[in-house]
Amino acid sequence: QKEVEQNSGPLSVPEGAIASLNCTYSDRGSQSFFWYRQYSGKSPELIMFIYSNGDKEDGRFTAQLNKASQYVSLLIRDSQPSDSATYLCAVNTGGWYAGGFKTIFGAGTRLFVKA
Amino acid sequence: EPEVTQTPSHQVTQMGQEVILRCVPISNHLYFYWYRQILGQKVEFLVSFYNNEISEKSEIFDDQFSVERPDGSNFTLKIRSTKLEDSAMYFCASSAGGFMNTEAFFGQGTRLTVV
C-alpha cells in the first residue's frame, strides 16, 4: 500500500515566522511531488511541485526533496494569517510513459498563522 | 487564466439513483482525473484517464463507477447506483502531460449528498 504521511497538526506559528511542513512517502519509485493548499470547503490549490532532489524556491515558498530519505518538505517564509489552511502533500506514482498517474495525497497538516 | 470547471456545484440524490458529475478540463490538457474527499478525510484518487481510456484506477473505483469523455471538452463521472457512503466532494482535475508537466489543477468540486 503506497502511503503519504503528514503530521496532522495543527501547526501554529506567529505572523512573520517560518512555517515548516513535512511529508514522507513510501513508494521509492515516485517521481513527482506536490504541495497543495486547501481552505475549508474548497478545492486543493497547487502551490509547488518538485521533481529533483534539492530545493526549489517560488516567492515565499521553498520545497525540499530528498529521494534517498523519501522526504518532502515545504517552508513558508514570512507567514501570513492568509496562509492559514490545510497543506496537502501529494505524490505521483506511475508516469506519462505508463499512460497516467495515480496521485496519493497525505491527510494534510493544518497550519494556523497567528496575527 | 484557464481553469477546470465542474457542474453542478451541489447534487442531492436518493440512494440507488444514478448521478453524472460533469467536468470541463483545461483545454490543452491530456490527462484527466477524478478524486473524492469525504468530509473531514483525505483526498482520495479515483481514476485517471488518457487517450480515451482509463490508465489508472483505485480500489474505490468499482463497477458502480464509470468515466467518459463524450466529446472534445467534457469529462464525466457516473455513479450507477448511489450509496449513502458515496456522499463526498468530488473533484475533477487535469494535467498537461509529459514528464515535467504532471501537476494537476483542480476544479471547484461537486458536493454529492446521497439521502
Coordinates of C-alpha atoms in Angstrom, one line a residue:
Chain A
Q1 CA 0.0 0.0 0.0
K2 CA 1.6 3.2 -1.1
E3 CA 1.3 5.9 1.6
V4 CA 2.0 9.5 2.1
E5 CA 2.3 10.6 5.7
Q6 CA 2.0 14.0 7.2
N7 CA 1.7 15.4 10.7
S8 CA -1.9 16.4 11.1
G9 CA -1.1 19.4 13.3
P10 CA -2.3 21.9 14.0
L11 CA 0.9 23.7 13.5
S12 CA 0.7 27.2 14.9
V13 CA 3.2 29.9 14.0
P14 CA 3.2 33.7 14.6
E15 CA 2.9 36.1 11.7
G16 CA 6.2 36.6 10.0
A17 CA 7.7 33.4 11.2
I18 CA 8.8 30.4 9.0
A19 CA 6.4 27.5 8.9
S20 CA 7.9 24.1 8.2
L21 CA 5.7 21.3 6.9
N22 CA 7.0 17.8 6.4
C23 CA 5.9 14.7 4.4
T24 CA 7.2 11.2 3.9
Y25 CA 6.2 8.7 1.2
S26 CA 6.6 5.0 0.9
D27 CA 6.9 4.4 -2.8
R28 CA 10.6 4.7 -3.7
G29 CA 9.7 4.8 -7.4
S30 CA 7.7 8.1 -7.1
Q31 CA 8.9 10.7 -9.5
S32 CA 6.9 13.9 -8.8
F33 CA 5.9 15.6 -5.7
F34 CA 3.4 18.4 -5.0
W35 CA 2.2 20.7 -2.3
Y36 CA -1.4 21.8 -2.4
R37 CA -3.2 24.3 -0.1
Q38 CA -6.8 23.6 0.8
Y39 CA -9.0 26.1 2.6
S40 CA -12.0 24.7 4.4
G41 CA -14.7 23.6 1.9
K42 CA -12.6 24.5 -1.1
S43 CA -10.7 22.5 -3.7
P44 CA -6.9 21.9 -3.5
E45 CA -4.8 24.7 -4.9
L46 CA -1.4 23.8 -6.3
I47 CA 1.4 25.7 -4.6
M48 CA 4.6 23.9 -5.6
F49 CA 5.8 20.9 -7.5
I50 CA 9.3 19.4 -7.4
Y51 CA 10.9 16.6 -9.3
S52 CA 14.6 16.7 -8.5
N53 CA 16.5 16.4 -5.2
G54 CA 17.3 19.6 -3.5
D55 CA 15.4 22.9 -3.0
K56 CA 13.0 24.7 -5.3
E57 CA 12.0 28.3 -4.4
D58 CA 9.0 30.2 -5.5
G59 CA 8.4 33.5 -3.7
R60 CA 7.8 32.8 0.0
F61 CA 7.7 29.1 -0.6
T62 CA 10.5 26.6 -0.8
A63 CA 10.0 22.9 -1.5
Q64 CA 12.7 20.5 -0.5
L65 CA 13.0 16.9 -1.8
N66 CA 15.3 14.1 -0.6
K67 CA 14.5 11.0 -2.5
A68 CA 17.0 8.9 -0.6
S69 CA 15.1 9.6 2.6
Q70 CA 11.7 9.7 0.9
Y71 CA 11.1 13.0 2.4
V72 CA 9.5 16.2 1.1
S73 CA 9.1 19.5 2.9
L74 CA 7.6 22.9 2.4
L75 CA 8.9 26.0 4.0
I76 CA 6.7 29.1 4.1
R77 CA 8.7 32.3 4.9
D78 CA 7.1 35.4 6.4
S79 CA 3.9 33.5 7.2
Q80 CA 0.7 35.5 6.9
P81 CA -2.7 34.9 8.5
S82 CA -4.0 34.2 5.0
D83 CA -1.6 31.2 4.8
S84 CA -3.8 29.5 7.5
A85 CA -5.1 26.4 5.7
T86 CA -4.5 22.7 5.4
Y87 CA -1.4 21.8 3.3
L88 CA -1.6 18.6 1.4
C89 CA 1.4 16.7 0.3
A90 CA 0.8 14.6 -2.9
V91 CA 3.0 12.1 -4.7
N92 CA 2.6 10.7 -8.2
T93 CA 3.2 7.1 -9.0
G94 CA 3.2 5.7 -12.5
G95 CA 4.2 8.1 -15.2
W96 CA 3.3 9.7 -18.5
Y97 CA 5.1 6.8 -20.3
A98 CA 2.8 4.4 -18.4
G99 CA -0.2 6.3 -19.7
G100 CA -1.1 8.0 -16.5
F101 CA -0.6 8.8 -12.9
K102 CA -2.0 7.8 -9.6
T103 CA -1.7 10.6 -7.1
I104 CA -1.6 9.7 -3.5
F105 CA -2.5 12.5 -1.0
G106 CA -1.5 12.8 2.6
A107 CA -4.1 13.7 5.1
G108 CA -2.8 17.2 5.3
T109 CA -1.3 19.4 8.0
R110 CA -3.4 22.2 9.4
L111 CA -1.5 25.5 9.7
F112 CA -2.6 28.4 11.8
V113 CA -0.7 31.7 11.5
K114 CA -1.5 34.0 14.4
A115 CA -1.6 37.7 13.8
Chain B
E1 CA -6.4 32.0 -16.5
P2 CA -7.6 28.6 -17.7
E3 CA -9.4 26.6 -15.1
V4 CA -11.2 23.3 -14.6
T5 CA -14.9 23.8 -14.3
Q6 CA -17.3 21.4 -12.7
T7 CA -21.1 21.2 -12.7
P8 CA -23.2 21.1 -10.7
S9 CA -21.7 22.6 -7.5
H10 CA -24.1 20.6 -5.3
Q11 CA -26.1 17.5 -6.2
V12 CA -28.6 15.8 -3.9
T13 CA -29.8 12.4 -4.9
Q14 CA -31.7 9.5 -3.5
M15 CA -29.9 6.3 -2.6
G16 CA -30.0 3.9 -5.6
Q17 CA -30.2 6.7 -8.2
E18 CA -27.7 7.3 -10.9
V19 CA -25.7 10.5 -11.0
I20 CA -23.5 12.1 -13.5
L21 CA -20.9 14.6 -12.5
R22 CA -19.6 16.8 -15.2
C23 CA -16.2 18.5 -15.8
V24 CA -14.6 20.6 -18.4
P25 CA -10.8 20.2 -18.1
I26 CA -8.3 22.8 -19.2
S27 CA -8.4 22.8 -23.0
N28 CA -4.9 21.7 -23.9
H29 CA -4.5 19.2 -21.1
L30 CA -4.2 15.5 -22.0
Y31 CA -4.7 13.7 -18.6
F32 CA -7.9 13.8 -16.6
Y33 CA -8.6 12.7 -13.1
W34 CA -11.4 12.3 -10.6
Y35 CA -10.8 12.4 -6.8
R36 CA -13.2 12.4 -3.9
Q37 CA -13.0 13.8 -0.4
I38 CA -15.3 12.6 2.2
L39 CA -16.0 15.3 4.8
G40 CA -13.0 15.6 7.2
Q41 CA -11.0 13.0 5.4
K42 CA -8.1 13.0 2.9
V43 CA -8.4 13.5 -0.8
E44 CA -8.6 10.1 -2.5
F45 CA -7.7 9.2 -6.0
L46 CA -10.4 7.5 -8.0
V47 CA -9.3 7.3 -11.7
S48 CA -7.0 8.8 -14.3
F49 CA -7.9 8.9 -18.0
Y50 CA -5.7 9.4 -21.0
N51 CA -6.2 8.9 -24.7
N52 CA -9.8 8.0 -24.2
E53 CA -9.2 5.2 -21.8
I54 CA -8.7 4.6 -18.1
S55 CA -5.0 4.5 -17.3
E56 CA -5.1 4.0 -13.5
K57 CA -7.9 3.4 -11.0
S58 CA -8.1 2.9 -7.3
E59 CA -9.8 0.2 -5.3
I60 CA -12.7 2.7 -4.7
F61 CA -13.4 2.9 -8.4
D62 CA -15.5 -0.3 -8.7
D63 CA -18.1 -1.4 -11.2
Q64 CA -20.5 1.3 -9.9
F65 CA -18.3 4.0 -11.3
S66 CA -17.5 4.9 -14.9
V67 CA -15.9 7.8 -16.7
E68 CA -16.4 9.1 -20.2
R69 CA -15.2 11.8 -22.4
P70 CA -18.2 12.1 -24.7
D71 CA -16.9 15.0 -26.8
G72 CA -13.7 17.1 -27.0
S73 CA -14.4 19.1 -23.9
N74 CA -16.4 17.3 -21.3
F75 CA -15.2 14.6 -18.9
T76 CA -17.9 12.9 -16.8
L77 CA -18.1 10.6 -13.8
K78 CA -21.1 8.4 -13.5
I79 CA -22.2 6.6 -10.3
R80 CA -24.7 3.9 -11.3
S81 CA -26.5 3.2 -8.1
T82 CA -25.5 5.7 -5.4
K83 CA -25.0 4.6 -1.8
L84 CA -25.0 6.7 1.3
E85 CA -21.2 6.3 1.6
D86 CA -20.8 7.9 -1.8
S87 CA -21.6 11.3 -0.2
A88 CA -18.5 13.3 -0.6
M89 CA -16.9 16.2 -2.5
Y90 CA -15.9 15.0 -6.0
F91 CA -13.0 16.9 -7.7
C92 CA -12.1 16.8 -11.3
A93 CA -8.5 17.6 -12.3
S94 CA -6.4 17.8 -15.4
S95 CA -2.8 18.0 -16.2
A96 CA -0.9 18.8 -19.4
G97 CA 1.1 15.6 -19.5
G98 CA 4.7 15.0 -20.3
F99 CA 7.5 14.2 -17.9
M100 CA 7.7 17.6 -16.4
N101 CA 4.1 18.6 -16.6
T102 CA 2.4 16.3 -14.3
E103 CA 1.0 18.8 -11.9
A104 CA -2.8 18.6 -11.7
F105 CA -5.1 21.5 -11.5
F106 CA -8.4 21.0 -9.7
G107 CA -11.9 22.2 -10.3
Q108 CA -14.0 23.6 -7.5
G109 CA -15.7 20.3 -6.9
T110 CA -19.2 18.9 -6.8
R111 CA -20.7 18.2 -3.4
L112 CA -22.7 15.0 -3.7
T113 CA -25.2 14.2 -1.0
V114 CA -26.9 10.9 -1.1
V115 CA -30.1 10.7 1.1

